[in-house]
Amino acid sequence: MKIWKHSRRDAVLFALSLAQAATMFALAAAWDGSSWPWRLGGACLLVLMVTYNFIVISHLLMHVPWFESRWLNALASALNSLIIGQSLQRHQLFHVRNHHRYNNDRKDADGKTKDLTSTFQKGEHGEHDGLFHYVLGGALSMLGSTGRGLLSSTRLWRVGEHERELLELVTKEPARRGQELRQVRRERLAHFAGVCVFLTLSWQWTLFCYLPALFLAFVLVNLQNYFEHFGAAPESRYTDSVSYYGRLYNLLAFNDGYHQEHHLRPQAHWSLLPEVRRELTAQLEGAERVISPVPALLGFLHRDRPLLHRRPGGSCIPGPPRAVLVLLMSILMGADTALASTPSEACSTLDTPSGMPPRPSSPR
């Protein structure tokens, strides 16, 4: 009997999910008898685990299910819902059916974006929203969603009529609609049950470690999303997001850095994203797009990133000394790639003389 739908390598992701869930329960159980340095270390580990799960593991699962069995996929989704603190099915509906449909669009004539997580949604004068406003606002919104999911026990964790945006994203086909809504309910119940166990093991850990760590992870998740789209031009499918091609990061993060390729082929298995890049080389090389010299979580270091979404005549953000960026990139990517990718020429796309075609970014 075939177990894995696309690749046996997805077993690593499933094993990481199990290990992360077990670690969370172990941290809760050990809290009361631990010293403060151990508690602080455990809290940092928890933030990193939830962030990594959200950005990598859960993200890959909701795009390309791991198992042939629908029930095994549902179980894996519920397991990861416990880790990320909210229903993965709910997140999948917003992410796949909204974000990947509208691709971080600009505001329309009514002053609204169709993408509910667009970095332009609350920006002014055609600009991205401010970094801190987007990141903190998004984290608070996610924490509120987590709280509402837990408190939905009053209606037995069913999707309420007031959850209009969610109900609009659920498929209209009756049988599948029922499946999706039941999965949201099961995942909310799984998270609620997990939190009850956490409280039983240590209510202090739950209140003073788990909830703050969850919020900090949400901050990092929104930071990641911000710099995966900051500066990109949503008008073209080949320029609407930002990729990072560092080998070490993409090895550890299952090709998460291939974000532009992921937007072009959201249903492609993570192992095939480098192949998508090679297949679309002509289109990608011919597009004026942003290629980051650092992973998205460190996007704030790419201070002179060209803002392709701006009208001609826009200016770049002042950046840190070139030597600092070269050092960081040599660590992350290797010295040869770093020197080729140093963003000292990043503003050149904004300085193209009028009447001349823009120079495409070189592939990295």
Short mmCIF file of C-alpha atoms in Angstrom, two decimals:
data_model
loop_
_atom_site.label_atom_id
_atom_site.label_comp_id
_atom_site.label_asym_id
_atom_site.label_seq_id
_atom_site.Cartn_x
_atom_site.Cartn_y
_atom_site.Cartn_z
CA MET A 1 0.00 0.00 0.00
CA LYS A 2 1.35 3.41 -0.99
CA ILE A 3 1.64 5.77 1.99
CA TRP A 4 3.31 8.92 0.68
CA LYS A 5 1.46 10.87 -1.99
CA HIS A 6 4.45 12.58 -3.61
CA SER A 7 7.72 11.71 -1.92
CA ARG A 8 9.07 9.62 0.93
CA ARG A 9 11.09 12.67 1.94
CA ASP A 10 7.89 14.11 3.40
CA ALA A 11 8.40 11.59 6.20
CA VAL A 12 11.02 13.99 7.55
CA LEU A 13 8.39 16.74 7.82
CA PHE A 14 5.98 14.39 9.57
CA ALA A 15 8.71 13.27 11.98
CA LEU A 16 9.54 16.90 12.76
CA SER A 17 5.85 17.55 13.48
CA LEU A 18 5.73 14.65 15.95
CA ALA A 19 9.00 15.73 17.57
CA GLN A 20 7.80 19.32 17.96
CA ALA A 21 4.51 18.28 19.55
CA ALA A 22 6.31 15.94 21.96
CA THR A 23 8.79 18.70 22.84
CA MET A 24 5.97 21.11 23.68
CA PHE A 25 4.45 18.65 26.17
CA ALA A 26 7.90 17.92 27.61
CA LEU A 27 8.60 21.63 28.10
CA ALA A 28 5.29 22.07 29.90
CA ALA A 29 5.93 19.05 32.14
CA ALA A 30 9.45 20.21 33.05
CA TRP A 31 8.61 23.86 33.73
CA ASP A 32 7.92 23.73 37.47
CA GLY A 33 11.17 21.93 38.31
CA SER A 34 13.44 23.89 35.94
CA SER A 35 15.82 26.74 36.66
CA TRP A 36 15.22 30.13 35.03
CA PRO A 37 18.02 29.69 32.45
CA TRP A 38 16.44 26.40 31.36
CA ARG A 39 13.03 28.05 31.24
CA LEU A 40 14.35 30.88 29.10
CA GLY A 41 16.06 28.42 26.77
CA GLY A 42 12.87 26.39 26.51
CA ALA A 43 10.87 29.52 25.69
CA CYS A 44 13.30 30.44 22.90
CA LEU A 45 13.13 26.90 21.55
CA LEU A 46 9.33 27.08 21.58
CA VAL A 47 9.33 30.34 19.60
CA LEU A 48 11.68 28.84 17.01
CA MET A 49 9.67 25.61 16.73
CA VAL A 50 6.32 27.34 16.21
CA THR A 51 7.85 29.79 13.72
CA TYR A 52 9.57 27.03 11.76
CA ASN A 53 6.43 24.92 11.74
CA PHE A 54 4.28 27.80 10.50
CA ILE A 55 6.73 28.96 7.83
CA VAL A 56 7.94 25.56 6.61
CA ILE A 57 6.14 22.43 7.84
CA SER A 58 2.51 23.56 7.96
CA HIS A 59 2.97 25.72 4.88
CA LEU A 60 4.16 22.75 2.84
CA LEU A 61 1.45 20.45 4.17
CA MET A 62 -1.43 22.75 3.29
CA HIS A 63 -0.16 23.20 -0.28
CA VAL A 64 0.80 19.60 -1.03
CA PRO A 65 -0.63 16.91 1.28
CA TRP A 66 1.88 14.29 2.40
CA PHE A 67 -0.22 11.13 2.47
CA GLU A 68 -2.35 9.18 0.03
CA SER A 69 -4.95 8.75 2.77
CA ARG A 70 -7.27 11.69 3.36
CA TRP A 71 -7.59 10.68 7.00
CA LEU A 72 -3.83 10.65 7.54
CA ASN A 73 -3.62 14.11 6.01
CA ALA A 74 -6.42 15.26 8.30
CA LEU A 75 -4.56 13.81 11.29
CA ALA A 76 -1.32 15.54 10.27
CA SER A 77 -3.20 18.81 9.83
CA ALA A 78 -4.74 18.50 13.30
CA LEU A 79 -1.33 17.69 14.80
CA ASN A 80 0.23 20.78 13.28
CA SER A 81 -2.78 22.87 14.28
CA LEU A 82 -1.84 22.09 17.87
CA ILE A 83 1.72 23.29 17.23
CA ILE A 84 0.87 26.56 15.45
CA GLY A 85 -1.99 27.41 17.81
CA GLN A 86 -4.82 27.61 15.28
CA SER A 87 -6.68 25.53 12.72
CA LEU A 88 -4.41 24.75 9.79
CA GLN A 89 -7.47 24.09 7.61
CA ARG A 90 -8.70 27.60 8.34
CA HIS A 91 -5.27 29.04 7.58
CA GLN A 92 -5.12 26.99 4.39
CA LEU A 93 -8.37 28.48 3.15
CA PHE A 94 -7.15 32.04 3.67
CA HIS A 95 -3.66 31.37 2.35
CA VAL A 96 -4.32 29.18 -0.68
CA ARG A 97 -7.72 30.47 -1.81
CA ASN A 98 -7.14 34.13 -1.05
CA HIS A 99 -3.44 35.02 -0.89
CA HIS A 100 -2.42 32.78 -3.80
CA ARG A 101 -5.34 34.00 -5.86
CA TYR A 102 -4.64 37.73 -5.50
CA ASN A 103 -0.87 37.58 -4.83
CA ASN A 104 -0.37 40.55 -2.50
CA ASP A 105 -2.36 42.91 -4.74
CA ARG A 106 -2.59 46.69 -4.48
CA LYS A 107 -5.68 48.60 -3.42
CA ASP A 108 -8.42 48.86 -6.02
CA ALA A 109 -10.60 51.87 -6.81
CA ASP A 110 -12.50 51.31 -3.55
CA GLY A 111 -9.29 51.57 -1.54
CA LYS A 112 -9.24 47.87 -0.61
CA THR A 113 -7.06 44.90 -1.46
CA LYS A 114 -8.57 41.56 -2.38
CA ASP A 115 -5.69 39.74 -0.69
CA LEU A 116 -6.62 39.89 2.98
CA THR A 117 -2.95 39.67 4.02
CA SER A 118 -1.57 42.05 1.40
CA THR A 119 1.26 44.27 2.57
CA PHE A 120 -0.51 47.09 0.67
CA GLN A 121 -3.79 46.64 2.58
CA LYS A 122 -3.20 49.38 5.15
CA GLY A 123 -0.48 51.30 3.36
CA GLU A 124 -0.96 54.85 2.14
CA HIS A 125 -0.27 56.51 -1.22
CA GLY A 126 0.29 53.18 -2.95
CA GLU A 127 3.01 52.09 -0.51
CA HIS A 128 3.37 48.98 1.59
CA ASP A 129 2.09 49.15 5.14
CA GLY A 130 4.75 50.11 7.68
CA LEU A 131 6.83 47.20 8.94
CA PHE A 132 5.93 47.45 12.62
CA HIS A 133 2.25 48.15 11.95
CA TYR A 134 1.96 45.16 9.62
CA VAL A 135 3.95 42.76 11.80
CA LEU A 136 2.45 43.66 15.18
CA GLY A 137 -1.06 44.11 13.78
CA GLY A 138 -0.88 40.75 12.04
CA ALA A 139 0.43 39.03 15.17
CA LEU A 140 -2.35 40.49 17.32
CA SER A 141 -4.94 39.44 14.74
CA MET A 142 -3.58 35.89 14.72
CA LEU A 143 -3.52 35.74 18.51
CA GLY A 144 -7.12 36.93 18.54
CA SER A 145 -8.03 34.21 16.05
CA THR A 146 -6.38 31.65 18.34
CA GLY A 147 -8.37 32.92 21.33
CA ARG A 148 -11.64 32.90 19.42
CA GLY A 149 -10.94 29.36 18.24
CA LEU A 150 -10.46 28.19 21.82
CA LEU A 151 -13.54 30.02 23.05
CA SER A 152 -15.67 28.59 20.24
CA SER A 153 -16.29 25.69 22.64
CA THR A 154 -19.54 27.53 23.35
CA ARG A 155 -20.76 26.30 19.94
CA LEU A 156 -18.76 23.04 20.08
CA TRP A 157 -15.96 24.56 17.94
CA ARG A 158 -18.17 24.88 14.86
CA VAL A 159 -17.60 27.74 12.42
CA GLY A 160 -19.95 30.52 13.45
CA GLU A 161 -22.19 32.55 11.15
CA HIS A 162 -20.20 35.68 12.02
CA GLU A 163 -17.06 34.15 10.43
CA ARG A 164 -18.11 35.50 7.04
CA GLU A 165 -14.69 35.68 5.42
CA LEU A 166 -14.01 32.05 6.29
CA LEU A 167 -17.43 30.90 5.08
CA GLU A 168 -16.89 32.71 1.78
CA LEU A 169 -13.61 30.86 1.23
CA VAL A 170 -15.00 27.39 1.93
CA THR A 171 -15.90 25.56 -1.27
CA LYS A 172 -19.51 25.76 -2.42
CA GLU A 173 -19.66 22.07 -3.39
CA PRO A 174 -21.83 20.58 -0.59
CA ALA A 175 -19.87 17.42 0.22
CA ARG A 176 -16.44 19.07 0.24
CA ARG A 177 -17.81 22.10 2.07
CA GLY A 178 -18.96 19.85 4.88
CA GLN A 179 -15.54 18.14 4.99
CA GLU A 180 -13.66 21.44 5.22
CA LEU A 181 -15.89 22.85 7.94
CA ARG A 182 -15.67 19.62 9.95
CA GLN A 183 -11.88 19.69 9.65
CA VAL A 184 -11.78 23.24 11.04
CA ARG A 185 -13.92 22.05 13.92
CA ARG A 186 -11.72 19.00 14.61
CA GLU A 187 -8.56 21.10 14.57
CA ARG A 188 -10.00 23.65 16.96
CA LEU A 189 -10.98 20.81 19.25
CA ALA A 190 -7.47 19.31 18.98
CA HIS A 191 -5.91 22.64 19.94
CA PHE A 192 -8.34 23.08 22.81
CA ALA A 193 -7.56 19.58 24.10
CA GLY A 194 -3.84 20.28 23.83
CA VAL A 195 -4.14 23.52 25.79
CA CYS A 196 -6.11 21.67 28.48
CA VAL A 197 -3.22 19.19 28.78
CA PHE A 198 -0.75 22.09 28.92
CA LEU A 199 -2.75 23.66 31.76
CA THR A 200 -2.82 20.34 33.61
CA LEU A 201 0.94 19.90 33.27
CA SER A 202 1.73 23.49 34.24
CA TRP A 203 -0.65 26.42 34.16
CA GLN A 204 2.36 28.70 34.78
CA TRP A 205 4.07 27.44 31.61
CA THR A 206 0.86 27.90 29.64
CA LEU A 207 0.33 31.50 30.76
CA PHE A 208 3.89 32.76 31.10
CA CYS A 209 5.70 30.79 28.37
CA TYR A 210 3.30 29.25 25.83
CA LEU A 211 1.10 32.28 25.13
CA PRO A 212 3.97 34.84 24.94
CA ALA A 213 5.99 32.44 22.77
CA LEU A 214 3.00 31.96 20.48
CA PHE A 215 2.68 35.72 20.06
CA LEU A 216 6.40 36.15 19.32
CA ALA A 217 6.20 33.35 16.74
CA PHE A 218 3.26 35.14 15.10
CA VAL A 219 5.40 38.30 14.97
CA LEU A 220 8.15 36.39 13.15
CA VAL A 221 5.67 34.76 10.77
CA ASN A 222 4.33 38.18 9.76
CA LEU A 223 7.88 39.50 9.45
CA GLN A 224 8.61 36.65 7.05
CA ASN A 225 5.53 37.37 4.95
CA TYR A 226 6.31 41.10 4.86
CA PHE A 227 9.79 40.68 3.40
CA GLU A 228 8.66 37.93 1.02
CA HIS A 229 6.68 40.68 -0.74
CA PHE A 230 8.22 44.02 0.25
CA GLY A 231 9.36 45.89 -2.85
CA ALA A 232 7.83 43.39 -5.28
CA ALA A 233 5.51 44.47 -8.06
CA PRO A 234 2.18 42.57 -7.97
CA GLU A 235 1.24 43.50 -11.55
CA SER A 236 3.27 40.62 -12.99
CA ARG A 237 3.21 36.97 -11.95
CA TYR A 238 7.00 36.97 -12.31
CA THR A 239 7.64 39.91 -9.96
CA ASP A 240 4.99 39.61 -7.23
CA SER A 241 7.21 38.10 -4.55
CA VAL A 242 10.84 37.81 -3.44
CA SER A 243 13.09 34.75 -3.61
CA TYR A 244 16.28 33.92 -1.72
CA TYR A 245 18.56 31.23 -3.15
CA GLY A 246 21.04 30.55 -0.33
CA ARG A 247 21.88 26.84 -0.35
CA LEU A 248 22.11 26.25 3.40
CA TYR A 249 18.82 27.97 4.18
CA ASN A 250 16.95 26.15 1.44
CA LEU A 251 18.39 22.84 2.58
CA LEU A 252 17.22 23.40 6.16
CA ALA A 253 13.92 25.01 5.16
CA PHE A 254 12.92 22.63 2.34
CA ASN A 255 13.33 25.25 -0.42
CA ASP A 256 11.25 27.86 1.37
CA GLY A 257 13.45 30.55 -0.20
CA TYR A 258 12.07 29.84 -3.69
CA HIS A 259 9.10 32.07 -3.01
CA GLN A 260 8.61 33.55 -6.49
CA GLU A 261 8.69 30.04 -7.92
CA HIS A 262 6.24 28.93 -5.25
CA HIS A 263 3.84 31.71 -6.27
CA LEU A 264 4.10 30.63 -9.89
CA ARG A 265 3.50 26.94 -9.06
CA PRO A 266 1.83 26.82 -5.62
CA GLN A 267 0.94 23.13 -6.01
CA ALA A 268 4.49 22.07 -6.89
CA HIS A 269 6.15 19.79 -4.35
CA TRP A 270 8.91 21.55 -2.40
CA SER A 271 11.57 19.32 -3.96
CA LEU A 272 10.61 20.55 -7.45
CA LEU A 273 10.92 24.30 -6.87
CA PRO A 274 14.53 24.54 -8.14
CA GLU A 275 13.30 22.73 -11.27
CA VAL A 276 10.51 25.32 -11.64
CA ARG A 277 13.19 28.01 -11.55
CA ARG A 278 15.16 26.27 -14.29
CA GLU A 279 12.05 25.69 -16.39
CA LEU A 280 11.06 29.37 -16.22
CA THR A 281 14.57 30.77 -16.54
CA ALA A 282 13.77 32.93 -19.57
CA GLN A 283 10.72 34.54 -17.96
CA LEU A 284 12.40 35.08 -14.60
CA GLU A 285 15.61 36.48 -16.07
CA GLY A 286 13.59 38.79 -18.30
CA ALA A 287 11.63 40.22 -15.37
CA GLU A 288 12.74 43.14 -13.24
CA ARG A 289 12.31 41.42 -9.91
CA VAL A 290 13.73 41.44 -6.40
CA ILE A 291 16.14 38.67 -5.39
CA SER A 292 17.06 38.95 -1.74
CA PRO A 293 20.63 38.41 -0.49
CA VAL A 294 19.26 37.25 2.89
CA PRO A 295 16.37 35.02 4.04
CA ALA A 296 13.03 36.78 4.45
CA LEU A 297 13.26 36.73 8.25
CA LEU A 298 16.40 38.86 7.90
CA GLY A 299 14.89 41.05 5.19
CA PHE A 300 15.40 44.17 7.29
CA LEU A 301 19.14 43.82 6.53
CA HIS A 302 18.40 44.29 2.83
CA ARG A 303 17.89 47.99 3.38
CA ASP A 304 18.56 49.18 -0.18
CA ARG A 305 16.11 46.74 -1.76
CA PRO A 306 14.66 48.21 -4.96
CA LEU A 307 10.98 49.04 -4.56
CA LEU A 308 9.63 47.78 -7.85
CA HIS A 309 6.07 48.61 -6.85
CA ARG A 310 6.84 52.34 -6.93
CA ARG A 311 6.25 54.63 -9.86
CA PRO A 312 9.38 55.77 -11.78
CA GLY A 313 11.38 58.29 -9.80
CA GLY A 314 11.03 56.53 -6.45
CA SER A 315 14.04 56.26 -4.19
CA CYS A 316 15.68 53.49 -2.22
CA ILE A 317 15.92 53.17 1.52
CA PRO A 318 19.35 54.03 2.93
CA GLY A 319 21.24 50.85 3.75
CA PRO A 320 23.92 49.70 6.17
CA PRO A 321 27.61 49.61 5.16
CA ARG A 322 28.39 47.29 2.26
CA ALA A 323 31.00 45.42 4.29
CA VAL A 324 28.42 44.35 6.87
CA LEU A 325 26.12 42.91 4.22
CA VAL A 326 28.99 41.15 2.45
CA LEU A 327 29.99 39.49 5.73
CA LEU A 328 26.43 38.37 6.51
CA MET A 329 25.84 37.08 3.01
CA SER A 330 29.16 35.24 2.90
CA ILE A 331 28.09 33.35 6.01
CA LEU A 332 24.62 32.58 4.68
CA MET A 333 25.38 31.91 1.02
CA GLY A 334 29.09 31.42 0.50
CA ALA A 335 31.57 34.13 -0.39
CA ASP A 336 31.30 33.79 -4.18
CA THR A 337 27.49 34.05 -4.21
CA ALA A 338 27.52 36.84 -1.66
CA LEU A 339 29.82 39.05 -3.75
CA ALA A 340 27.63 38.48 -6.77
CA SER A 341 24.48 39.29 -4.80
CA THR A 342 25.61 42.33 -2.80
CA PRO A 343 22.82 44.89 -3.10
CA SER A 344 25.12 47.85 -3.83
CA GLU A 345 23.64 47.88 -7.35
CA ALA A 346 20.10 47.20 -6.20
CA CYS A 347 18.97 50.78 -6.78
CA SER A 348 20.06 50.73 -10.41
CA THR A 349 16.66 49.44 -11.50
CA LEU A 350 15.18 52.70 -10.26
CA ASP A 351 17.74 54.84 -12.11
CA THR A 352 17.08 53.56 -15.63
CA PRO A 353 17.16 56.50 -18.06
CA SER A 354 13.82 57.41 -19.48
CA GLY A 355 12.97 55.75 -22.75
CA MET A 356 15.27 52.79 -22.14
CA PRO A 357 14.09 49.32 -21.12
CA PRO A 358 14.79 48.37 -17.51
CA ARG A 359 17.74 46.09 -16.89
CA PRO A 360 16.59 42.67 -15.65
CA SER A 361 17.96 41.34 -12.41
CA SER A 362 20.72 38.81 -12.92
CA PRO A 363 19.90 35.26 -11.82
CA ARG A 364 21.42 34.10 -8.55
#
